[in-house]
Coordinates of C-alpha atoms and ligand atoms in Angstrom, one line a residue:
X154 CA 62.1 126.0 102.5
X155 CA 63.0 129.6 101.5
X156 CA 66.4 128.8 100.1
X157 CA 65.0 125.8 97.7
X158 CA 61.9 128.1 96.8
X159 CA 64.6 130.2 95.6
X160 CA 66.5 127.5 93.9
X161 CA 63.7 126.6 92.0
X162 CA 62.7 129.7 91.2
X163 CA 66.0 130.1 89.6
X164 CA 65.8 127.3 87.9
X165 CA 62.4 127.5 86.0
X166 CA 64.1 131.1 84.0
X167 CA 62.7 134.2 83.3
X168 CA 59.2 134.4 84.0
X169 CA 59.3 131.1 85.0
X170 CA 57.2 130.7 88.3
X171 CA 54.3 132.8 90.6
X172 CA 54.2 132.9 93.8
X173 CA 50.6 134.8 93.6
X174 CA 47.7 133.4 95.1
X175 CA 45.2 135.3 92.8
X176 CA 47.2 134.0 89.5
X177 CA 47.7 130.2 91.2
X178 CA 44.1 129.8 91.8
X179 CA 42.4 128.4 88.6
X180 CA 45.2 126.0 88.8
X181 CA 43.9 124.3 92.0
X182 CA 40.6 123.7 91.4
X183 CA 39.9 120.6 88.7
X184 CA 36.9 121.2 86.6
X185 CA 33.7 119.6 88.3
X186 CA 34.8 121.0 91.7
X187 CA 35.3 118.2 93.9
X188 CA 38.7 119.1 95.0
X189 CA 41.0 121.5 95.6
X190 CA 44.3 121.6 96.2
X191 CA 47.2 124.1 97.8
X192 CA 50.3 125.2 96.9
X193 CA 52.7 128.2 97.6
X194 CA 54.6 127.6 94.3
X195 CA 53.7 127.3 90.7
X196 CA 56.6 126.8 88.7
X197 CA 56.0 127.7 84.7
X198 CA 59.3 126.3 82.9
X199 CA 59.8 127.0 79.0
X200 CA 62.0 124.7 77.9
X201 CA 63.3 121.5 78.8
X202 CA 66.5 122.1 79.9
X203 CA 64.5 124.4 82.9
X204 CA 62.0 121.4 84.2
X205 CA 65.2 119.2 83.9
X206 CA 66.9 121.6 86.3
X207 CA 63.6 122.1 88.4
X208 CA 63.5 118.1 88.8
X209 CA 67.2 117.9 89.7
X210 CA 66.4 120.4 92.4
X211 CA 63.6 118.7 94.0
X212 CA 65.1 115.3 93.8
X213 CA 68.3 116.6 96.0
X214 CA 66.1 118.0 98.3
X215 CA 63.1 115.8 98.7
X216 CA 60.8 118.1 97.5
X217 CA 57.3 117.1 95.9
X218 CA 55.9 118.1 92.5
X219 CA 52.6 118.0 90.7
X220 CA 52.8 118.4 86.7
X221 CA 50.2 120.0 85.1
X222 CA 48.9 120.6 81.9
X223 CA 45.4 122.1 81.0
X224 CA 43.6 121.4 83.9
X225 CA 40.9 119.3 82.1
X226 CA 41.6 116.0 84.3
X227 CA 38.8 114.4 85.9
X228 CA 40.1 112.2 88.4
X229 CA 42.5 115.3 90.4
X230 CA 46.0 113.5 90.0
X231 CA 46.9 117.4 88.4
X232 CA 45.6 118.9 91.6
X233 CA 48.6 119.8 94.2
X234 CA 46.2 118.2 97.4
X235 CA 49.1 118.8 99.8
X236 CA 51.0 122.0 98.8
X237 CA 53.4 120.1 96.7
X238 CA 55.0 122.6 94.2
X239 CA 53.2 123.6 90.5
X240 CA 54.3 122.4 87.6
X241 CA 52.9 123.3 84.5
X242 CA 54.0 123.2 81.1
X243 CA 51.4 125.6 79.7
X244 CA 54.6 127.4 78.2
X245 CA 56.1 124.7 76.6
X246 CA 53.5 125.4 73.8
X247 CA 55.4 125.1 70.5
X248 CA 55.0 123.0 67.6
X249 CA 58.5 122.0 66.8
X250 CA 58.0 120.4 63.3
X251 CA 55.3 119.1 61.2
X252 CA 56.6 116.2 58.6
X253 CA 54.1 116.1 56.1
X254 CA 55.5 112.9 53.8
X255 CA 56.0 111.4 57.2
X256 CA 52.9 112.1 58.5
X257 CA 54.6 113.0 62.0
X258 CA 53.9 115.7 64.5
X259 CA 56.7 117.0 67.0
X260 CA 55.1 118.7 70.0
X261 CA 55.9 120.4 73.2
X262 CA 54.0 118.9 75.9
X263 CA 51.9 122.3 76.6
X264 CA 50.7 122.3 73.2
X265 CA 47.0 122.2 73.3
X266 CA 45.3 119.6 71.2
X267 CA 43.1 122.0 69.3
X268 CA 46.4 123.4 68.3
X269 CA 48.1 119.8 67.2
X270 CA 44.9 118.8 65.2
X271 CA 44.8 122.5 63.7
X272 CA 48.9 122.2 62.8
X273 CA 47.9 118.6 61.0
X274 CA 45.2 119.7 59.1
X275 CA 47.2 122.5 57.6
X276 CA 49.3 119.7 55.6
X277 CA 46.3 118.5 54.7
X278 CA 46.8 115.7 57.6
X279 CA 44.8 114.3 60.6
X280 CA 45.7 113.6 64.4
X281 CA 42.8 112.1 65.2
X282 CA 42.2 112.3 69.2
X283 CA 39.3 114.2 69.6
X284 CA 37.7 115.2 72.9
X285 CA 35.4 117.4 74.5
X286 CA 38.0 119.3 76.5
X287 CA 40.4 119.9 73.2
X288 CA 40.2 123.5 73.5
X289 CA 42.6 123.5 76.8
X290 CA 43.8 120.0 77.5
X291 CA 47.5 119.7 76.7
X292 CA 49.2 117.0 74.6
X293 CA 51.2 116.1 77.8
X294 CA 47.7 115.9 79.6
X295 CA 46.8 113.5 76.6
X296 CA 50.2 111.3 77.0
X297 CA 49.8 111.4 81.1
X298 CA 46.4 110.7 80.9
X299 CA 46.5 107.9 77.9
X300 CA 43.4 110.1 77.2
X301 CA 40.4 108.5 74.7
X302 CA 37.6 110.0 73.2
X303 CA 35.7 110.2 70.0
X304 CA 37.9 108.3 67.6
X305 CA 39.6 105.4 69.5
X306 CA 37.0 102.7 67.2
X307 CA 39.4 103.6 64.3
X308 CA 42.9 105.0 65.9
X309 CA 43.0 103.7 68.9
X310 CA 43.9 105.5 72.5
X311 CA 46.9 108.5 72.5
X312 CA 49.0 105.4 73.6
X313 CA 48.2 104.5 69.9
X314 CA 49.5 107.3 68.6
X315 CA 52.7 108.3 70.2
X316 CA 56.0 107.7 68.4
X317 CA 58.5 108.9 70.3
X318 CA 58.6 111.2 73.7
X319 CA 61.1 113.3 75.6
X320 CA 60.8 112.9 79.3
X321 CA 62.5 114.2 82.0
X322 CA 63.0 111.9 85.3
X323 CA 62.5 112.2 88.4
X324 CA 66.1 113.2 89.0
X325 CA 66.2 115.4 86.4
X326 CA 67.8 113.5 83.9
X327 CA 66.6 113.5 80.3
X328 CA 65.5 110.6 78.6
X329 CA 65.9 111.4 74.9
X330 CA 63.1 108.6 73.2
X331 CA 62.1 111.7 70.6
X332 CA 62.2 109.2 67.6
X333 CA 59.9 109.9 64.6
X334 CA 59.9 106.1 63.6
X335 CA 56.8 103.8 62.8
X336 CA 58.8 101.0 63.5
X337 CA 61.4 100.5 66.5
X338 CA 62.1 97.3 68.2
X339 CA 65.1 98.1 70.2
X340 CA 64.0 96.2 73.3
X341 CA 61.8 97.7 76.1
X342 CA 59.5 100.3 74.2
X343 CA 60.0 102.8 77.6
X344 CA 57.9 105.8 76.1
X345 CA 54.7 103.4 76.9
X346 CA 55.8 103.6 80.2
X347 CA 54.8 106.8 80.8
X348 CA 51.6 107.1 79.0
X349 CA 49.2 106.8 81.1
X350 CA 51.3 107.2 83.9
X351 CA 49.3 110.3 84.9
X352 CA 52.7 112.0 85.7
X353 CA 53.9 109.4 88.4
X354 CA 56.9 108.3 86.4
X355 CA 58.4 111.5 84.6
X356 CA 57.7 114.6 83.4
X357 CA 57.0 115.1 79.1
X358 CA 58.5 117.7 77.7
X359 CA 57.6 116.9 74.0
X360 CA 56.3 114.3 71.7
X361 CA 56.8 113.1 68.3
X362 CA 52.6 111.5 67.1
X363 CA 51.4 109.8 64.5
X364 CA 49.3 111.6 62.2
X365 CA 47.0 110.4 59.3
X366 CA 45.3 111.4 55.8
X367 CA 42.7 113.8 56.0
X368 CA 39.5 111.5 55.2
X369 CA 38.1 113.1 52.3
X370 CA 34.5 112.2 52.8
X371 CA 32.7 112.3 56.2
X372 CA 29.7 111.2 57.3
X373 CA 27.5 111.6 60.5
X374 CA 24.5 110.5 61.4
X375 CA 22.1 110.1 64.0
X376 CA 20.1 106.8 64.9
X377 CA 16.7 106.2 67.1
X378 CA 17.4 102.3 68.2
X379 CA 14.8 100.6 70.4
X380 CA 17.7 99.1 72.8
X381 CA 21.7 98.7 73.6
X382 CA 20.9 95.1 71.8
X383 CA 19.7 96.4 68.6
X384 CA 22.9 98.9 69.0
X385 CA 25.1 96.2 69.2
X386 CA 23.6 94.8 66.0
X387 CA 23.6 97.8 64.6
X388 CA 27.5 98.4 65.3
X389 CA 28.0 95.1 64.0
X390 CA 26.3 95.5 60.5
X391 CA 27.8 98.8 60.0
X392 CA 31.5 97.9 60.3
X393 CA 30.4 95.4 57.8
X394 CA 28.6 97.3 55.0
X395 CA 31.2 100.3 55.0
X396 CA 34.6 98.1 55.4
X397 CA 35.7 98.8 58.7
X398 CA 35.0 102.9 57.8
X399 CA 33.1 103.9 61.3
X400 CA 35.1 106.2 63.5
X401 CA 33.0 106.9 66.0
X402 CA 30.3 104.9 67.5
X403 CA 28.4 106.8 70.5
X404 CA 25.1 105.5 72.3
X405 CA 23.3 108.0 74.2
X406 CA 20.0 107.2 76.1
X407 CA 17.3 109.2 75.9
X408 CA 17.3 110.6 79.6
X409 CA 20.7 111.5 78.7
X410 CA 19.2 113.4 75.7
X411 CA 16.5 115.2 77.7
X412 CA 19.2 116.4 80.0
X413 CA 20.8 118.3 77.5
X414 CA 17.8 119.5 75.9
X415 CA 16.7 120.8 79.1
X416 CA 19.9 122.4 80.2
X417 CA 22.1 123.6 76.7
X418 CA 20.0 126.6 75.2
X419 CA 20.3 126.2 71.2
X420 CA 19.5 122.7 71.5
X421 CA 16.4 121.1 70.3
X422 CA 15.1 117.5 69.6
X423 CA 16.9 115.9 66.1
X424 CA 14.7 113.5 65.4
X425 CA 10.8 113.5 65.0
X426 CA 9.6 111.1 67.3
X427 CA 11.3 109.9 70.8
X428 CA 13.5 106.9 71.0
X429 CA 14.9 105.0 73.9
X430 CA 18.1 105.2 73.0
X431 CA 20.2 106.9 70.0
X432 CA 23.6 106.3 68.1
X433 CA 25.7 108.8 67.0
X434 CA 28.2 107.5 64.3
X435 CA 30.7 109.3 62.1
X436 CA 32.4 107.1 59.0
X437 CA 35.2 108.6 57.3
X438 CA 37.1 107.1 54.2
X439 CA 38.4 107.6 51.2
X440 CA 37.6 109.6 48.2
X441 CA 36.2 106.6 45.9
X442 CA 32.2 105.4 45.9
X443 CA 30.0 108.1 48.1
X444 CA 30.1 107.4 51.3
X445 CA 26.7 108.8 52.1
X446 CA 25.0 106.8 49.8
X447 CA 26.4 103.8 51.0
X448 CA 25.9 105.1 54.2
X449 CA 22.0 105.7 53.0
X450 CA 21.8 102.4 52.0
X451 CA 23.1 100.5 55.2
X452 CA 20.9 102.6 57.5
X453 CA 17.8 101.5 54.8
X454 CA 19.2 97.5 55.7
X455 CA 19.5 98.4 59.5
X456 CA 15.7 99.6 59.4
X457 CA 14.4 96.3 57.6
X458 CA 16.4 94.5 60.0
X459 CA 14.7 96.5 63.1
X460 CA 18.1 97.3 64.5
X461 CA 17.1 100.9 64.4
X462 CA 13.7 102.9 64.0
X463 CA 14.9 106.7 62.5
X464 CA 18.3 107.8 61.1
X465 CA 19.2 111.1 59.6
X466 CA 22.4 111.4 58.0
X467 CA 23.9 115.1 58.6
X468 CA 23.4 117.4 55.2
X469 CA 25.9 119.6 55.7
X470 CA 28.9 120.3 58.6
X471 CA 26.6 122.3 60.0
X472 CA 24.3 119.8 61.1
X473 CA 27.2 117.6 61.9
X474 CA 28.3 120.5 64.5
X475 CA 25.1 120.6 66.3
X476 CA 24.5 116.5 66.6
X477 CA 28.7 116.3 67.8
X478 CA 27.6 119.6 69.7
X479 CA 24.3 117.6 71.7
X480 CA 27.2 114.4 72.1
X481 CA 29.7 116.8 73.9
X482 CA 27.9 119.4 76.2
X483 CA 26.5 116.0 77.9
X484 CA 28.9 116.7 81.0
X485 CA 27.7 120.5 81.1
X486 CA 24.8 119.2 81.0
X487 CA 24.7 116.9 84.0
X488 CA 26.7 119.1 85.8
X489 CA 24.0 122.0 85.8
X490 CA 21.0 119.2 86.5
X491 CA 22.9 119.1 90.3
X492 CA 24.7 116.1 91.6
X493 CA 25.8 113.0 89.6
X494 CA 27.5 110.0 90.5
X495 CA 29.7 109.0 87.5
X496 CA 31.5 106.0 86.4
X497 CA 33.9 105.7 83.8
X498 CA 33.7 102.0 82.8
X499 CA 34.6 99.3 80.3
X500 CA 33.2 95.9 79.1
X501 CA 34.1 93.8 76.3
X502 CA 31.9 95.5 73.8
X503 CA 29.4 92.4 73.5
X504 CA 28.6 92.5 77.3
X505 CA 27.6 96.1 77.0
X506 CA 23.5 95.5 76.4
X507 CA 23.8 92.6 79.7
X508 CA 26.1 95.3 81.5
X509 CA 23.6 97.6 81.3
X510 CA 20.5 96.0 81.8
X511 CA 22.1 94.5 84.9
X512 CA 23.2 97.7 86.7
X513 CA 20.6 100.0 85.8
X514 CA 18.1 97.2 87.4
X515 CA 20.3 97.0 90.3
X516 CA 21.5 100.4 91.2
X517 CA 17.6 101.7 90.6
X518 CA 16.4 98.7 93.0
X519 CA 18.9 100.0 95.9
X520 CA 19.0 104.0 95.2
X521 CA 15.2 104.4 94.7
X522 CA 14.8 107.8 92.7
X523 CA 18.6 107.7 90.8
X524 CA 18.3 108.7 87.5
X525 CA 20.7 106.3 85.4
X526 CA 22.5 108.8 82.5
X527 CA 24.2 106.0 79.7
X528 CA 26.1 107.2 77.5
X529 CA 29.5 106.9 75.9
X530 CA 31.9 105.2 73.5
X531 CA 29.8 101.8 72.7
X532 CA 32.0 100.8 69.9
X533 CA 35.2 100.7 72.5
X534 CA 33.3 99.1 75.8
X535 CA 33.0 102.3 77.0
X536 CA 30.3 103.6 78.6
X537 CA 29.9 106.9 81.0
X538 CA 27.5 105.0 83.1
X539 CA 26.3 107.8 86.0
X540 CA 23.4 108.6 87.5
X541 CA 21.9 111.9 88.7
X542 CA 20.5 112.3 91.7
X543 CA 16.4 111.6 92.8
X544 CA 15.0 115.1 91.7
X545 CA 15.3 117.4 94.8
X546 CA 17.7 115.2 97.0
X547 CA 21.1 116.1 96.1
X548 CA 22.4 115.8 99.8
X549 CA 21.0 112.8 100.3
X550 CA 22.6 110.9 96.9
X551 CA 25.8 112.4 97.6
X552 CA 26.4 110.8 100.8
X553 CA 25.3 107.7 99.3
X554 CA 28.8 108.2 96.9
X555 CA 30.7 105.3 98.0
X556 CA 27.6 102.8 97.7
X557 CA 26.3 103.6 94.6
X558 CA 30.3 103.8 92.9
X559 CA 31.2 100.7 95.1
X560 CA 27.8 98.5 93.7
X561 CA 28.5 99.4 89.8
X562 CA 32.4 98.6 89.9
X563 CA 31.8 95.4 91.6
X564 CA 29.3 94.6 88.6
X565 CA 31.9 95.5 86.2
X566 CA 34.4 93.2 87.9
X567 CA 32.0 90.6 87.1
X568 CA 32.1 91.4 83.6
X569 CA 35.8 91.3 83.4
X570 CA 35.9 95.1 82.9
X571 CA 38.0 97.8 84.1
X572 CA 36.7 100.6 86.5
X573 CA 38.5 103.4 84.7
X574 CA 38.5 103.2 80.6
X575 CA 39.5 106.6 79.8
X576 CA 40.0 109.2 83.0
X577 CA 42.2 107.4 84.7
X578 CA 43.2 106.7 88.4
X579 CA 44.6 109.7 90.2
X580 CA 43.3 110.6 93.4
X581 CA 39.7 110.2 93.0
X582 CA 40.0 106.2 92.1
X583 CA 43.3 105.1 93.9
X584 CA 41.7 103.3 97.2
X585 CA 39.5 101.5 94.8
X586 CA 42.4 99.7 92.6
X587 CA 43.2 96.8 95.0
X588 CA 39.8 95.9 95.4
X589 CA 39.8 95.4 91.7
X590 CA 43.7 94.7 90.6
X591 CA 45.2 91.8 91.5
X592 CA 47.7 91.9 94.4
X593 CA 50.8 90.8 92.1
X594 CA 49.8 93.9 89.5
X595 CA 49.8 96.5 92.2
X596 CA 53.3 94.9 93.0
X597 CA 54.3 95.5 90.2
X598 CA 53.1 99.2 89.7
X599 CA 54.5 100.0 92.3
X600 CA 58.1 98.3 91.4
X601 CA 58.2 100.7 88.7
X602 CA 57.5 103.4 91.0
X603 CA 60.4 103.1 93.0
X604 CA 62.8 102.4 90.0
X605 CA 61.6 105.6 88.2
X606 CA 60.7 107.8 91.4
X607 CA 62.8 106.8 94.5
X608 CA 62.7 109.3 96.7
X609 CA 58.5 109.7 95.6
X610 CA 58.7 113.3 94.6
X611 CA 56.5 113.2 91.1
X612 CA 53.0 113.4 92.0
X613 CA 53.3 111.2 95.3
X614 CA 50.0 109.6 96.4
X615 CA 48.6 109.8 93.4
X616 CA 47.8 106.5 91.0
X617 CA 49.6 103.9 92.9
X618 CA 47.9 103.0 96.3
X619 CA 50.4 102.4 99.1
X620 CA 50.9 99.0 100.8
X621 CA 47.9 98.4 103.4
X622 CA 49.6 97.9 106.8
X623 CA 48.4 94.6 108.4
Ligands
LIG773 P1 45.8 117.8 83.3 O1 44.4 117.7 83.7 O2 46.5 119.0 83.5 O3 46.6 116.5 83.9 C1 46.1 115.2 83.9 C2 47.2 114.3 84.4 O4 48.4 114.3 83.5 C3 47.7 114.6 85.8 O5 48.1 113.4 86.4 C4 49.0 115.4 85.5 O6 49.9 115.4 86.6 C5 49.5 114.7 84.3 N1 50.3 115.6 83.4 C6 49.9 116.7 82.7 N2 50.9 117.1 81.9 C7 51.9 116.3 82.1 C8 53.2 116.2 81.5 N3 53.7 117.1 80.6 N4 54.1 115.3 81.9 C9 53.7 114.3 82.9 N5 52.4 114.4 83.4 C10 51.6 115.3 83.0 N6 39.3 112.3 78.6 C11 39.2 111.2 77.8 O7 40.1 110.4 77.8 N7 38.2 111.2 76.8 C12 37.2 112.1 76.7 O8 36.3 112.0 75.9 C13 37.3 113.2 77.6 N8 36.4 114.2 77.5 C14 36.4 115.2 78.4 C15 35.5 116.3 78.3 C16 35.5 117.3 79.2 C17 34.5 118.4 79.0 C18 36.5 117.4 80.2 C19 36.6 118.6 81.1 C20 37.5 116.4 80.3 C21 37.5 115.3 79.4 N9 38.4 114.3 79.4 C22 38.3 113.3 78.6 C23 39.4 114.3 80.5 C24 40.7 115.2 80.2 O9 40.4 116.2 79.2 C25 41.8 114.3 79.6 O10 42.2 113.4 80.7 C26 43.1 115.1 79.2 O11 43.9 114.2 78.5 C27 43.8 115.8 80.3 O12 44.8 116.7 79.7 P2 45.3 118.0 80.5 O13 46.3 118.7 79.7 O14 44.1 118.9 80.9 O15 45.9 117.3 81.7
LIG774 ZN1 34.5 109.7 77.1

């Protein structure tokens, strides 16, 4: 073990690795605490041509690797669990071009996404991911992760947005996809391969992503709407009125809203009088007609047609800030109100008033007490559909985990939904695929697997759940 150690060390350069327990530590412990992992190595590589010759290394020898970006994953597939060797490509952090008449974006993988969106606007442009953990995820986190967020209604997931990719294989070869091009039909498109592949398949070293004009108007605004069905109506009449200009759709219930009023100091109630639920949208368009009075006179429809009861549309960024600001301290929020059993879940958009009335009526009939917290991305399926536990009885909720996660998936499944919409599988959700995959998709999962990752050195256990012996 000493003499690969050393290899490796070698390998990553100058700099390149810690062997440090104090300095390792952040790096094993994923953000809400439920895990943490072990490791006597962490490797920190600066260019490509170092993780290429870290890979080649543990490949020869057998030796297992966890990538890692910033740590903001919520499923622990970035978490070494079993003393696998670090790898993070925090110090892979350049931005190697910006093409303006292009619109492109070339990107190490370390490169946070704060710093992307903050390179784009400088020409004037927009990458237009957007999530609450911006400050530190990493755009390799993003890629790994296919990661979502607040946008996806008008640009879709990161999938969406990739162009090209550099990614280093499981052997340590490099595959050199680094294209700028909108349009490239040479056959298998292989970059989609590995988004999404939470780090299973390869390792990114860089990407080339799509970016977009800076909308010159914005517009937020904040809804009271008596139920997910007037929501739904309401989602539907907007897209109509402003063209297809919504980009973010979010439905937050009002328990959610207490929770964050009650735990995130600054905060305070935005609207006058209390609502069952609330949308927050954001529209953003061009620089023709105003968009806010447009915007002014679609919410004045929406009211006559009952599909909402309030609206305030943001005067100034200001006021934006602090309604995106009550949208996104949601998790801090729940996290300080004490234990919380979260699902991150999809249904065609639709089903999302049935899904919920369903679910809530169920999981409150068997877990007397839970506190259902909705919220999420209504205008992608999307919801964060968790519940806190009965007030004082943390313990007692928590060992009801499995139950509780087990009776909301199985309602999903009956909805045709997915189980994971935009954290992914790793660790946390890996036992539960086959109970909600088919048997010839795992197969194939784990076909690609083996043709990427032989020998199982890149994040092993993680994603793709093993065979069950008979
Ligand atoms: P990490 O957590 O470090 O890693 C995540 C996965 O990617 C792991 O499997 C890791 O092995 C792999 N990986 C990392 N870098 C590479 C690489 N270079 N090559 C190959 N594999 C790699 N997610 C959403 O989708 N939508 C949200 O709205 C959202 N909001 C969030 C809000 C908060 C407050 C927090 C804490 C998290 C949120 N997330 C959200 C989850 C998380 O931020 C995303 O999954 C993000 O994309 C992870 O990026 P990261 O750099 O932190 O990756
Ligand atoms: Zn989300």
């Amino acid at each position: 073990m000493h003499e690969i150690f050393d290899r490796l060390k070698q390998a990553a350069g100058p700099g390149g690795f810690s062997e440090d327990a104090n300095e390792i530590a952040p790096y094993l412990e994923e953000w809400r605490s439920r895990m943490r992992g072990q490791t006597r190595l962490l490797l920190k590589p600066a260019t490509t041509e170092q993780v290429s010759a870290v890979l080649a290394i543990c490949h020869e020898t057998g030796t297992p690797i966890v990538p890692q970006g910033g740590n903001t994953g919520l499923v622990g597939a970035q978490i070494p669990l079993h003393g696998e060797v670090l790898l993070s490509l925090k110090r892979m952090n350049r931005i190697r071009a910006v093409d303006a008449p292009g619109m492109t974006l070339t990107a190490e993988a370390g490169v946070t996404l704060k710093q992307a969106q903050d390179a784009a606007a400088g020409e004037q442009l927009l990458f237009p991911l957007s999530l609450g953990s911006e400050g530190s995820c990493t755009i390799g986190g993003n890629i790994a992760t296919n990661a979502g967020g607040n946008h996806v209604l008008r640009y879709g997931m990161m999938r969406a947005l990739v162009l090209g990719l550099e990614v280093v294989l499981a052997d340590g070869r490099v595959l050199p996809m680094l294209k700028s091009l909108h349009k490239d039909n040479t056959g298998y498109d292989l970059k989609q391969l590995f988004i999404g592949a939470e780090g299973t398949l390869g390792i990114v070293t860089a990407a080339s992503l799509r970016l977009f004009p800076h909308p010159a108007q914005m517009i937020t605004a904040l809804t009271a709407v008596p139920s997910p069905e007037a929501a739904l109506a309401l989602l539907g009449h907007m897209q109509a009125r402003t063209g297809g200009l919504l980009s973010s759709f979010e439905l937050i219930s009002r328990p959610t809203l207490e929770m964050v009023l009650r735990h995130i100091p600054g905060t305070r109630d935005p609207l006058a009088t209390s609502s069952p639920w609330y949308v927050l949208m954001e529209e953003s368009g061009g620089a023709g007609a105003s968009l806010e009075i447009l915007t002014q006179s679609a919410l004045e429809e929406a009211a006559g047609a009952e599909f909402l009861t309030d609206a305030v549309v943001a005067q100034n960024q200001a006021q934006a800030r602090s309604f995106w600001h009550m949208r996104e301290t949601i998790s801090e929020a729940e996290k300080r109100e004490g234990v919380s059993i979260k699902h991150d879940i999809s249904v065609p958009v639709a089903s999302i008033p049935a899904f919920i009335a369903e679910a809530t009526a169920v999981v409150v009939e068997k877990f007397p007490g839970a506190r259902p917290i909705c919220f999420g991305h209504m205008g992608d399926g999307n919801l964060h559909f968790n519940f806190s536990a009965p007030v004082g009885q943390d313990a007692a909720f928590s060992a009801q985990w499995d139950e509780v996660q087990l009776t909301v998936h199985d309602i999903v499944k009956t909805y045709s939904g997915s189980i994971s919409a935009e954290h992914g599988i790793g660790q946390m959700k890996r036992d539960l695929l086959p109970r909600y995959k088919s048997s010839e998709e795992l197969d194939a999962m784990r076909a690609l697997k083996h043709a990427f990752d032989p020998k199982n050195i890149l994040n092993p256990g993680k994603t793709v759940p093993a065979v069950k012996k008979l």
